[in-house]
């Protein structure tokens, strides 16, 4: 491997920052480009509109980020971020059934999305050889004359000038705005096959001042949407005594953004604690709405030809229905994969990375899309397996009202700690069937 190597990451959001961390082990220079200004404080920015919506960092994602940035959990704690036992300190109303609680090692971090990005950006900026190029849009790739290898990126700066930066490796972390399929076809390659599952989610997030009596002292609550009742809500305690409430509708159901409407929406949810907060807590922000049309997966691993020196990561590769809170965790797991692959050399890197990340994405994709297929309005193939799993998981939710280990098994899968098949272990199946009969 040459000693002087440059990597360019397009996109300085969570996917790009985590990739930059992975690249910094094997590249002497890592240039991270973003079309936004990158604020010195934790602040919303235009390129990440979802940053104003409630985000939860799953337990597995927090662990993966801790592996990439040792001490990050403590740093977040020092910034008053609550660490939340997802089984012991959260009310889960799954299909309307309140899960029995128990202490667990599933510790998620509750913070605003800008705060997490700010903390991680600070860590990345402190790495040797990393430089940020804000207010700059990547507008195309530079390649060798035979177009077999990407050798850099063309950049358009806010002042109107254009330059190019040379690189041994370029990583597209542009999120859903990724233009890689277009750039590939311009270079004579095929665009990847794309899978889309329309769910038409609308989020409305509002942040309130937290008071100790909220949630009876718990740190969060969740309800899910079910066929016939396409509404759900999530509450999460965050830094600085904030408590964020996300009101969600699927399949075109739109949560309102006025006080009265929000309260009646909250009152229609299975978790009574949500309406209690809306009724009594002091709002710190206006309600902010955002639509998310469809989960989308691009199958780069199936392409026969792909230029060397180029990768696509995070939401640009696959973006999930956000209700399941998986995006940042999957981005962190991809960064760990990339770091591991690079340590073994960069021969066939794109092939190895896309295959590895496809394996990694399979489980969260199956969870998000498989669960969405419970709604008859959602289009997509419903294999016997999908139908069986959905019917089974509903029974698990009923049984988990009185059987905490079942709740634990479910949460380990949801947090990407265990594969979904873990729920089909004989002992678990037996408990589900027994508990469902009793619970019903
Ligand atoms: C409503 C909502 C709620 C969510 N909730 C959760 C949650 O609870 N938990 C969770 O883990 N995930 C959640 N997610 C997903 C999460 O936000 C993403 O997975 C995560 O931000 C990683 O995305 P990314 O970095 O790939 O892309 P993005 O966050 O979309 O960032 C892309 C970046 O690329 C830049 N960019 C784009 N094009 C260019 C270009 N041509 N040149 C230069 N820069 C460019 C943009 O400015 C931006 O900074 C949620 C998403 C949504 C929509």
PDB file of N, CA, C and O in Angstrom, residues 160-231:
ATOM      1  N   UNK A 160     -19.034  30.052  -6.616  1.00  0.00           N
ATOM      2  CA  UNK A 160     -19.193  29.878  -8.063  1.00  0.00           C
ATOM      3  C   UNK A 160     -18.005  29.213  -8.743  1.00  0.00           C
ATOM      4  O   UNK A 160     -18.092  28.821  -9.911  1.00  0.00           O
ATOM      5  N   UNK A 161     -16.898  29.055  -8.053  1.00  0.00           N
ATOM      6  CA  UNK A 161     -15.724  28.433  -8.675  1.00  0.00           C
ATOM      7  C   UNK A 161     -15.873  26.912  -8.710  1.00  0.00           C
ATOM      8  O   UNK A 161     -16.600  26.324  -7.908  1.00  0.00           O
ATOM      9  N   UNK A 162     -15.161  26.301  -9.632  1.00  0.00           N
ATOM     10  CA  UNK A 162     -15.143  24.834  -9.707  1.00  0.00           C
ATOM     11  C   UNK A 162     -13.709  24.337  -9.588  1.00  0.00           C
ATOM     12  O   UNK A 162     -12.795  24.930 -10.167  1.00  0.00           O
ATOM     13  N   UNK A 163     -13.514  23.280  -8.839  1.00  0.00           N
ATOM     14  CA  UNK A 163     -12.186  22.668  -8.719  1.00  0.00           C
ATOM     15  C   UNK A 163     -12.372  21.153  -8.745  1.00  0.00           C
ATOM     16  O   UNK A 163     -13.489  20.661  -8.803  1.00  0.00           O
ATOM     17  N   UNK A 164     -11.247  20.452  -8.684  1.00  0.00           N
ATOM     18  CA  UNK A 164     -11.346  18.994  -8.543  1.00  0.00           C
ATOM     19  C   UNK A 164     -10.372  18.579  -7.449  1.00  0.00           C
ATOM     20  O   UNK A 164      -9.334  19.222  -7.248  1.00  0.00           O
ATOM     21  N   UNK A 165     -10.735  17.538  -6.727  1.00  0.00           N
ATOM     22  CA  UNK A 165      -9.822  17.012  -5.718  1.00  0.00           C
ATOM     23  C   UNK A 165      -9.502  15.571  -6.108  1.00  0.00           C
ATOM     24  O   UNK A 165     -10.397  14.793  -6.451  1.00  0.00           O
ATOM     25  N   UNK A 166      -8.199  15.251  -6.110  1.00  0.00           N
ATOM     26  CA  UNK A 166      -7.767  13.904  -6.495  1.00  0.00           C
ATOM     27  C   UNK A 166      -7.858  12.978  -5.287  1.00  0.00           C
ATOM     28  O   UNK A 166      -7.655  13.410  -4.149  1.00  0.00           O
ATOM     29  N   UNK A 167      -8.173  11.714  -5.537  1.00  0.00           N
ATOM     30  CA  UNK A 167      -8.312  10.784  -4.410  1.00  0.00           C
ATOM     31  C   UNK A 167      -8.011   9.360  -4.846  1.00  0.00           C
ATOM     32  O   UNK A 167      -8.224   8.984  -5.997  1.00  0.00           O
ATOM     33  N   UNK A 168      -7.520   8.578  -3.896  1.00  0.00           N
ATOM     34  CA  UNK A 168      -7.349   7.141  -4.143  1.00  0.00           C
ATOM     35  C   UNK A 168      -8.674   6.414  -3.932  1.00  0.00           C
ATOM     36  O   UNK A 168      -8.894   5.348  -4.495  1.00  0.00           O
ATOM     37  N   UNK A 169      -9.509   6.999  -3.072  1.00  0.00           N
ATOM     38  CA  UNK A 169     -10.817   6.387  -2.792  1.00  0.00           C
ATOM     39  C   UNK A 169     -11.843   7.502  -2.568  1.00  0.00           C
ATOM     40  O   UNK A 169     -11.567   8.459  -1.838  1.00  0.00           O
ATOM     41  N   UNK A 170     -13.003   7.374  -3.222  1.00  0.00           N
ATOM     42  CA  UNK A 170     -14.083   8.349  -3.053  1.00  0.00           C
ATOM     43  C   UNK A 170     -15.287   7.611  -2.465  1.00  0.00           C
ATOM     44  O   UNK A 170     -15.629   6.513  -2.919  1.00  0.00           O
ATOM     45  N   UNK A 171     -15.910   8.214  -1.457  1.00  0.00           N
ATOM     46  CA  UNK A 171     -17.067   7.581  -0.805  1.00  0.00           C
ATOM     47  C   UNK A 171     -18.273   8.508  -0.920  1.00  0.00           C
ATOM     48  O   UNK A 171     -18.214   9.661  -0.488  1.00  0.00           O
ATOM     49  N   UNK A 172     -19.347   7.990  -1.486  1.00  0.00           N
ATOM     50  CA  UNK A 172     -20.596   8.749  -1.587  1.00  0.00           C
ATOM     51  C   UNK A 172     -21.408   8.518  -0.310  1.00  0.00           C
ATOM     52  O   UNK A 172     -21.902   7.422  -0.069  1.00  0.00           O
ATOM     53  N   UNK A 173     -21.531   9.585   0.493  1.00  0.00           N
ATOM     54  CA  UNK A 173     -22.367   9.529   1.707  1.00  0.00           C
ATOM     55  C   UNK A 173     -23.387  10.664   1.642  1.00  0.00           C
ATOM     56  O   UNK A 173     -23.602  11.383   2.611  1.00  0.00           O
ATOM     57  N   UNK A 174     -24.001  10.811   0.461  1.00  0.00           N
ATOM     58  CA  UNK A 174     -24.925  11.939   0.220  1.00  0.00           C
ATOM     59  C   UNK A 174     -26.348  11.644   0.666  1.00  0.00           C
ATOM     60  O   UNK A 174     -27.252  12.432   0.402  1.00  0.00           O
ATOM     61  N   UNK A 175     -26.574  10.504   1.296  1.00  0.00           N
ATOM     62  CA  UNK A 175     -27.925  10.193   1.747  1.00  0.00           C
ATOM     63  C   UNK A 175     -28.853   9.947   0.570  1.00  0.00           C
ATOM     64  O   UNK A 175     -28.432   9.517  -0.511  1.00  0.00           O
ATOM     65  N   UNK A 176     -30.135  10.246   0.773  1.00  0.00           N
ATOM     66  CA  UNK A 176     -31.107   9.964  -0.291  1.00  0.00           C
ATOM     67  C   UNK A 176     -30.888  10.844  -1.511  1.00  0.00           C
ATOM     68  O   UNK A 176     -31.449  10.580  -2.572  1.00  0.00           O
ATOM     69  N   UNK A 177     -30.060  11.919  -1.362  1.00  0.00           N
ATOM     70  CA  UNK A 177     -29.781  12.798  -2.504  1.00  0.00           C
ATOM     71  C   UNK A 177     -28.674  12.234  -3.398  1.00  0.00           C
ATOM     72  O   UNK A 177     -28.297  12.858  -4.394  1.00  0.00           O
ATOM     73  N   UNK A 178     -28.155  11.062  -3.054  1.00  0.00           N
ATOM     74  CA  UNK A 178     -27.034  10.478  -3.808  1.00  0.00           C
ATOM     75  C   UNK A 178     -27.294  10.484  -5.317  1.00  0.00           C
ATOM     76  O   UNK A 178     -28.364  10.084  -5.780  1.00  0.00           O
ATOM     77  N   UNK A 179     -26.260  10.912  -6.076  1.00  0.00           N
ATOM     78  CA  UNK A 179     -26.401  10.929  -7.543  1.00  0.00           C
ATOM     79  C   UNK A 179     -25.581   9.810  -8.194  1.00  0.00           C
ATOM     80  O   UNK A 179     -25.403   9.792  -9.410  1.00  0.00           O
ATOM     81  N   UNK A 180     -25.126   8.871  -7.402  1.00  0.00           N
ATOM     82  CA  UNK A 180     -24.282   7.816  -7.960  1.00  0.00           C
ATOM     83  C   UNK A 180     -24.933   7.073  -9.129  1.00  0.00           C
ATOM     84  O   UNK A 180     -24.266   6.835 -10.147  1.00  0.00           O
ATOM     85  N   UNK A 181     -26.238   6.708  -9.054  1.00  0.00           N
ATOM     86  CA  UNK A 181     -26.814   5.992 -10.213  1.00  0.00           C
ATOM     87  C   UNK A 181     -26.681   6.805 -11.495  1.00  0.00           C
ATOM     88  O   UNK A 181     -26.371   6.251 -12.560  1.00  0.00           O
ATOM     89  N   UNK A 182     -26.867   8.127 -11.410  1.00  0.00           N
ATOM     90  CA  UNK A 182     -26.738   8.984 -12.597  1.00  0.00           C
ATOM     91  C   UNK A 182     -25.275   9.053 -13.036  1.00  0.00           C
ATOM     92  O   UNK A 182     -24.945   8.896 -14.217  1.00  0.00           O
ATOM     93  N   UNK A 183     -24.381   9.279 -12.078  1.00  0.00           N
ATOM     94  CA  UNK A 183     -22.963   9.374 -12.417  1.00  0.00           C
ATOM     95  C   UNK A 183     -22.469   8.076 -13.054  1.00  0.00           C
ATOM     96  O   UNK A 183     -21.670   8.094 -13.990  1.00  0.00           O
ATOM     97  N   UNK A 184     -22.943   6.947 -12.539  1.00  0.00           N
ATOM     98  CA  UNK A 184     -22.504   5.663 -13.113  1.00  0.00           C
ATOM     99  C   UNK A 184     -22.946   5.547 -14.569  1.00  0.00           C
ATOM    100  O   UNK A 184     -22.141   5.170 -15.435  1.00  0.00           O
ATOM    101  N   UNK A 185     -24.196   5.900 -14.843  1.00  0.00           N
ATOM    102  CA  UNK A 185     -24.672   5.746 -16.232  1.00  0.00           C
ATOM    103  C   UNK A 185     -23.937   6.718 -17.156  1.00  0.00           C
ATOM    104  O   UNK A 185     -23.616   6.373 -18.279  1.00  0.00           O
ATOM    105  N   UNK A 186     -23.622   7.917 -16.638  1.00  0.00           N
ATOM    106  CA  UNK A 186     -22.850   8.857 -17.462  1.00  0.00           C
ATOM    107  C   UNK A 186     -21.478   8.281 -17.828  1.00  0.00           C
ATOM    108  O   UNK A 186     -20.914   8.598 -18.855  1.00  0.00           O
ATOM    109  N   UNK A 187     -20.968   7.423 -16.963  1.00  0.00           N
ATOM    110  CA  UNK A 187     -19.642   6.829 -17.219  1.00  0.00           C
ATOM    111  C   UNK A 187     -19.741   5.516 -18.002  1.00  0.00           C
ATOM    112  O   UNK A 187     -18.753   4.834 -18.201  1.00  0.00           O
ATOM    113  N   UNK A 188     -20.962   5.136 -18.372  1.00  0.00           N
ATOM    114  CA  UNK A 188     -21.126   3.925 -19.168  1.00  0.00           C
ATOM    115  C   UNK A 188     -21.361   2.673 -18.342  1.00  0.00           C
ATOM    116  O   UNK A 188     -21.293   1.562 -18.860  1.00  0.00           O
ATOM    117  N   UNK A 189     -21.619   2.845 -17.041  1.00  0.00           N
ATOM    118  CA  UNK A 189     -21.943   1.685 -16.185  1.00  0.00           C
ATOM    119  C   UNK A 189     -23.455   1.585 -16.059  1.00  0.00           C
ATOM    120  O   UNK A 189     -24.182   2.535 -16.334  1.00  0.00           O
ATOM    121  N   UNK A 190     -23.902   0.436 -15.574  1.00  0.00           N
ATOM    122  CA  UNK A 190     -25.332   0.287 -15.276  1.00  0.00           C
ATOM    123  C   UNK A 190     -25.646   0.912 -13.925  1.00  0.00           C
ATOM    124  O   UNK A 190     -24.804   0.890 -13.026  1.00  0.00           O
ATOM    125  N   UNK A 191     -26.853   1.440 -13.796  1.00  0.00           N
ATOM    126  CA  UNK A 191     -27.303   1.886 -12.473  1.00  0.00           C
ATOM    127  C   UNK A 191     -27.731   0.656 -11.679  1.00  0.00           C
ATOM    128  O   UNK A 191     -28.128  -0.348 -12.272  1.00  0.00           O
ATOM    129  N   UNK A 192     -27.650   0.713 -10.360  1.00  0.00           N
ATOM    130  CA  UNK A 192     -28.042  -0.471  -9.581  1.00  0.00           C
ATOM    131  C   UNK A 192     -29.548  -0.677  -9.606  1.00  0.00           C
ATOM    132  O   UNK A 192     -30.307   0.285  -9.742  1.00  0.00           O
ATOM    133  N   UNK A 193     -29.968  -1.922  -9.446  1.00  0.00           N
ATOM    134  CA  UNK A 193     -31.401  -2.191  -9.265  1.00  0.00           C
ATOM    135  C   UNK A 193     -31.820  -1.539  -7.955  1.00  0.00           C
ATOM    136  O   UNK A 193     -31.012  -1.420  -7.026  1.00  0.00           O
ATOM    137  N   UNK A 194     -33.069  -1.098  -7.928  1.00  0.00           N
ATOM    138  CA  UNK A 194     -33.536  -0.377  -6.741  1.00  0.00           C
ATOM    139  C   UNK A 194     -34.818  -1.025  -6.219  1.00  0.00           C
ATOM    140  O   UNK A 194     -35.723  -1.312  -6.993  1.00  0.00           O
ATOM    141  N   UNK A 195     -34.874  -1.259  -4.919  1.00  0.00           N
ATOM    142  CA  UNK A 195     -36.115  -1.753  -4.308  1.00  0.00           C
ATOM    143  C   UNK A 195     -36.708  -0.620  -3.502  1.00  0.00           C
ATOM    144  O   UNK A 195     -36.001   0.039  -2.740  1.00  0.00           O
ATOM    145  N   UNK A 196     -38.000  -0.398  -3.698  1.00  0.00           N
ATOM    146  CA  UNK A 196     -38.679   0.665  -2.945  1.00  0.00           C
ATOM    147  C   UNK A 196     -39.932   0.085  -2.334  1.00  0.00           C
ATOM    148  O   UNK A 196     -40.666  -0.637  -2.998  1.00  0.00           O
ATOM    149  N   UNK A 197     -40.168   0.399  -1.091  1.00  0.00           N
ATOM    150  CA  UNK A 197     -41.433   0.000  -0.473  1.00  0.00           C
ATOM    151  C   UNK A 197     -42.069   1.268   0.090  1.00  0.00           C
ATOM    152  O   UNK A 197     -41.567   1.865   1.051  1.00  0.00           O
ATOM    153  N   UNK A 198     -43.151   1.679  -0.545  1.00  0.00           N
ATOM    154  CA  UNK A 198     -43.826   2.945  -0.179  1.00  0.00           C
ATOM    155  C   UNK A 198     -44.560   2.793   1.142  1.00  0.00           C
ATOM    156  O   UNK A 198     -45.318   1.861   1.344  1.00  0.00           O
ATOM    157  N   UNK A 199     -44.312   3.731   2.044  1.00  0.00           N
ATOM    158  CA  UNK A 199     -45.008   3.686   3.332  1.00  0.00           C
ATOM    159  C   UNK A 199     -45.603   5.048   3.660  1.00  0.00           C
ATOM    160  O   UNK A 199     -46.498   5.162   4.481  1.00  0.00           O
ATOM    161  N   UNK A 200     -45.084   6.097   2.999  1.00  0.00           N
ATOM    162  CA  UNK A 200     -45.646   7.438   3.129  1.00  0.00           C
ATOM    163  C   UNK A 200     -45.834   7.838   4.596  1.00  0.00           C
ATOM    164  O   UNK A 200     -46.947   8.026   5.075  1.00  0.00           O
ATOM    165  N   UNK A 201     -44.710   7.968   5.288  1.00  0.00           N
ATOM    166  CA  UNK A 201     -44.723   8.347   6.701  1.00  0.00           C
ATOM    167  C   UNK A 201     -44.691   9.863   6.826  1.00  0.00           C
ATOM    168  O   UNK A 201     -43.926  10.515   6.109  1.00  0.00           O
ATOM    169  N   UNK A 202     -45.469  10.410   7.742  1.00  0.00           N
ATOM    170  CA  UNK A 202     -45.282  11.823   8.106  1.00  0.00           C
ATOM    171  C   UNK A 202     -44.910  11.884   9.581  1.00  0.00           C
ATOM    172  O   UNK A 202     -45.575  11.277  10.420  1.00  0.00           O
ATOM    173  N   UNK A 203     -43.808  12.592   9.847  1.00  0.00           N
ATOM    174  CA  UNK A 203     -43.354  12.832  11.215  1.00  0.00           C
ATOM    175  C   UNK A 203     -43.731  14.253  11.613  1.00  0.00           C
ATOM    176  O   UNK A 203     -43.559  15.178  10.808  1.00  0.00           O
ATOM    177  N   UNK A 204     -44.189  14.439  12.817  1.00  0.00           N
ATOM    178  CA  UNK A 204     -44.247  15.786  13.392  1.00  0.00           C
ATOM    179  C   UNK A 204     -43.557  15.688  14.754  1.00  0.00           C
ATOM    180  O   UNK A 204     -43.979  14.912  15.610  1.00  0.00           O
ATOM    181  N   UNK A 205     -42.478  16.442  14.922  1.00  0.00           N
ATOM    182  CA  UNK A 205     -41.759  16.403  16.196  1.00  0.00           C
ATOM    183  C   UNK A 205     -41.903  17.743  16.914  1.00  0.00           C
ATOM    184  O   UNK A 205     -41.806  18.798  16.289  1.00  0.00           O
ATOM    185  N   UNK A 206     -42.162  17.666  18.205  1.00  0.00           N
ATOM    186  CA  UNK A 206     -42.161  18.876  19.030  1.00  0.00           C
ATOM    187  C   UNK A 206     -41.389  18.563  20.310  1.00  0.00           C
ATOM    188  O   UNK A 206     -41.516  17.470  20.875  1.00  0.00           O
ATOM    189  N   UNK A 207     -40.587  19.531  20.742  1.00  0.00           N
ATOM    190  CA  UNK A 207     -39.780  19.328  21.951  1.00  0.00           C
ATOM    191  C   UNK A 207     -40.405  20.118  23.096  1.00  0.00           C
ATOM    192  O   UNK A 207     -40.831  21.262  22.912  1.00  0.00           O
ATOM    193  N   UNK A 208     -40.467  19.484  24.262  1.00  0.00           N
ATOM    194  CA  UNK A 208     -41.053  20.092  25.463  1.00  0.00           C
ATOM    195  C   UNK A 208     -40.007  20.133  26.583  1.00  0.00           C
ATOM    196  O   UNK A 208     -38.984  19.458  26.510  1.00  0.00           O
ATOM    197  N   UNK A 209     -40.335  20.905  27.620  1.00  0.00           N
ATOM    198  CA  UNK A 209     -39.481  20.911  28.823  1.00  0.00           C
ATOM    199  C   UNK A 209     -39.841  19.682  29.662  1.00  0.00           C
ATOM    200  O   UNK A 209     -41.014  19.469  29.982  1.00  0.00           O
ATOM    201  N   UNK A 210     -38.849  18.870  29.990  1.00  0.00           N
ATOM    202  CA  UNK A 210     -39.123  17.644  30.756  1.00  0.00           C
ATOM    203  C   UNK A 210     -39.330  17.946  32.235  1.00  0.00           C
ATOM    204  O   UNK A 210     -38.634  18.790  32.806  1.00  0.00           O
ATOM    205  N   UNK A 211     -40.297  17.276  32.814  1.00  0.00           N
ATOM    206  CA  UNK A 211     -40.492  17.367  34.266  1.00  0.00           C
ATOM    207  C   UNK A 211     -40.468  15.952  34.827  1.00  0.00           C
ATOM    208  O   UNK A 211     -40.880  15.004  34.151  1.00  0.00           O
ATOM    209  N   UNK A 212     -39.979  15.817  36.078  1.00  0.00           N
ATOM    210  CA  UNK A 212     -39.750  14.467  36.628  1.00  0.00           C
ATOM    211  C   UNK A 212     -40.988  13.574  36.614  1.00  0.00           C
ATOM    212  O   UNK A 212     -40.860  12.362  36.498  1.00  0.00           O
ATOM    213  N   UNK A 213     -42.196  14.178  36.697  1.00  0.00           N
ATOM    214  CA  UNK A 213     -43.388  13.316  36.754  1.00  0.00           C
ATOM    215  C   UNK A 213     -43.788  12.780  35.380  1.00  0.00           C
ATOM    216  O   UNK A 213     -44.598  11.867  35.281  1.00  0.00           O
ATOM    217  N   UNK A 214     -43.205  13.334  34.292  1.00  0.00           N
ATOM    218  CA  UNK A 214     -43.550  12.817  32.961  1.00  0.00           C
ATOM    219  C   UNK A 214     -43.224  11.338  32.876  1.00  0.00           C
ATOM    220  O   UNK A 214     -42.199  10.889  33.377  1.00  0.00           O
ATOM    221  N   UNK A 215     -44.048  10.601  32.218  1.00  0.00           N
ATOM    222  CA  UNK A 215     -43.827   9.162  31.998  1.00  0.00           C
ATOM    223  C   UNK A 215     -43.631   8.427  33.317  1.00  0.00           C
ATOM    224  O   UNK A 215     -42.967   7.388  33.356  1.00  0.00           O
ATOM    225  N   UNK A 216     -44.177   8.954  34.389  1.00  0.00           N
ATOM    226  CA  UNK A 216     -44.040   8.360  35.733  1.00  0.00           C
ATOM    227  C   UNK A 216     -42.575   8.054  36.048  1.00  0.00           C
ATOM    228  O   UNK A 216     -42.268   7.013  36.634  1.00  0.00           O
ATOM    229  N   UNK A 217     -41.695   8.916  35.600  1.00  0.00           N
ATOM    230  CA  UNK A 217     -40.282   8.718  35.912  1.00  0.00           C
ATOM    231  C   UNK A 217     -39.534   7.859  34.906  1.00  0.00           C
ATOM    232  O   UNK A 217     -38.318   7.727  34.973  1.00  0.00           O
ATOM    233  N   UNK A 218     -40.248   7.280  33.942  1.00  0.00           N
ATOM    234  CA  UNK A 218     -39.559   6.519  32.879  1.00  0.00           C
ATOM    235  C   UNK A 218     -38.904   7.509  31.906  1.00  0.00           C
ATOM    236  O   UNK A 218     -39.140   8.722  31.978  1.00  0.00           O
ATOM    237  N   UNK A 219     -38.114   6.984  30.955  1.00  0.00           N
ATOM    238  CA  UNK A 219     -37.374   7.892  30.082  1.00  0.00           C
ATOM    239  C   UNK A 219     -37.861   7.888  28.631  1.00  0.00           C
ATOM    240  O   UNK A 219     -37.304   8.577  27.790  1.00  0.00           O
ATOM    241  N   UNK A 220     -38.876   7.082  28.347  1.00  0.00           N
ATOM    242  CA  UNK A 220     -39.389   7.085  26.976  1.00  0.00           C
ATOM    243  C   UNK A 220     -40.628   6.225  26.855  1.00  0.00           C
ATOM    244  O   UNK A 220     -40.942   5.440  27.756  1.00  0.00           O
ATOM    245  N   UNK A 221     -41.329   6.390  25.746  1.00  0.00           N
ATOM    246  CA  UNK A 221     -42.439   5.487  25.443  1.00  0.00           C
ATOM    247  C   UNK A 221     -42.614   5.408  23.928  1.00  0.00           C
ATOM    248  O   UNK A 221     -42.209   6.322  23.199  1.00  0.00           O
ATOM    249  N   UNK A 222     -43.202   4.309  23.502  1.00  0.00           N
ATOM    250  CA  UNK A 222     -43.428   4.104  22.066  1.00  0.00           C
ATOM    251  C   UNK A 222     -44.745   3.382  21.834  1.00  0.00           C
ATOM    252  O   UNK A 222     -45.087   2.472  22.588  1.00  0.00           O
ATOM    253  N   UNK A 223     -45.440   3.789  20.776  1.00  0.00           N
ATOM    254  CA  UNK A 223     -46.570   2.994  20.306  1.00  0.00           C
ATOM    255  C   UNK A 223     -46.314   2.745  18.826  1.00  0.00           C
ATOM    256  O   UNK A 223     -45.586   3.510  18.201  1.00  0.00           O
ATOM    257  N   UNK A 224     -46.899   1.710  18.285  1.00  0.00           N
ATOM    258  CA  UNK A 224     -46.711   1.483  16.849  1.00  0.00           C
ATOM    259  C   UNK A 224     -48.042   1.588  16.106  1.00  0.00           C
ATOM    260  O   UNK A 224     -49.111   1.482  16.711  1.00  0.00           O
ATOM    261  N   UNK A 225     -47.927   1.829  14.795  1.00  0.00           N
ATOM    262  CA  UNK A 225     -49.133   1.859  13.964  1.00  0.00           C
ATOM    263  C   UNK A 225     -49.505   0.427  13.611  1.00  0.00           C
ATOM    264  O   UNK A 225     -48.629  -0.430  13.482  1.00  0.00           O
ATOM    265  N   UNK A 226     -50.792   0.177  13.483  1.00  0.00           N
ATOM    266  CA  UNK A 226     -51.248  -1.164  13.093  1.00  0.00           C
ATOM    267  C   UNK A 226     -52.283  -1.013  11.984  1.00  0.00           C
ATOM    268  O   UNK A 226     -52.861   0.068  11.835  1.00  0.00           O
ATOM    269  N   UNK A 227     -52.520  -2.060  11.219  1.00  0.00           N
ATOM    270  CA  UNK A 227     -53.522  -1.947  10.153  1.00  0.00           C
ATOM    271  C   UNK A 227     -54.847  -1.439  10.730  1.00  0.00           C
ATOM    272  O   UNK A 227     -55.312  -1.916  11.768  1.00  0.00           O
ATOM    273  N   UNK A 228     -55.392  -0.430  10.087  1.00  0.00           N
ATOM    274  CA  UNK A 228     -56.648   0.156  10.577  1.00  0.00           C
ATOM    275  C   UNK A 228     -56.425   1.325  11.521  1.00  0.00           C
ATOM    276  O   UNK A 228     -57.327   2.110  11.761  1.00  0.00           O
ATOM    277  N   UNK A 229     -55.238   1.446  12.096  1.00  0.00           N
ATOM    278  CA  UNK A 229     -54.913   2.564  13.003  1.00  0.00           C
ATOM    279  C   UNK A 229     -53.502   3.040  12.659  1.00  0.00           C
ATOM    280  O   UNK A 229     -52.526   2.637  13.294  1.00  0.00           O
ATOM    281  N   UNK A 230     -53.398   3.873  11.607  1.00  0.00           N
ATOM    282  CA  UNK A 230     -52.067   4.179  11.054  1.00  0.00           C
ATOM    283  C   UNK A 230     -51.300   5.273  11.807  1.00  0.00           C
ATOM    284  O   UNK A 230     -50.506   5.999  11.222  1.00  0.00           O
ATOM    285  N   UNK A 231     -51.530   5.378  13.120  1.00  0.00           N
ATOM    286  CA  UNK A 231     -50.878   6.426  13.906  1.00  0.00           C
ATOM    287  C   UNK A 231     -49.953   5.836  14.954  1.00  0.00           C
ATOM    288  O   UNK A 231     -50.252   4.788  15.513  1.00  0.00           O
TER     289      UNK A 231
END
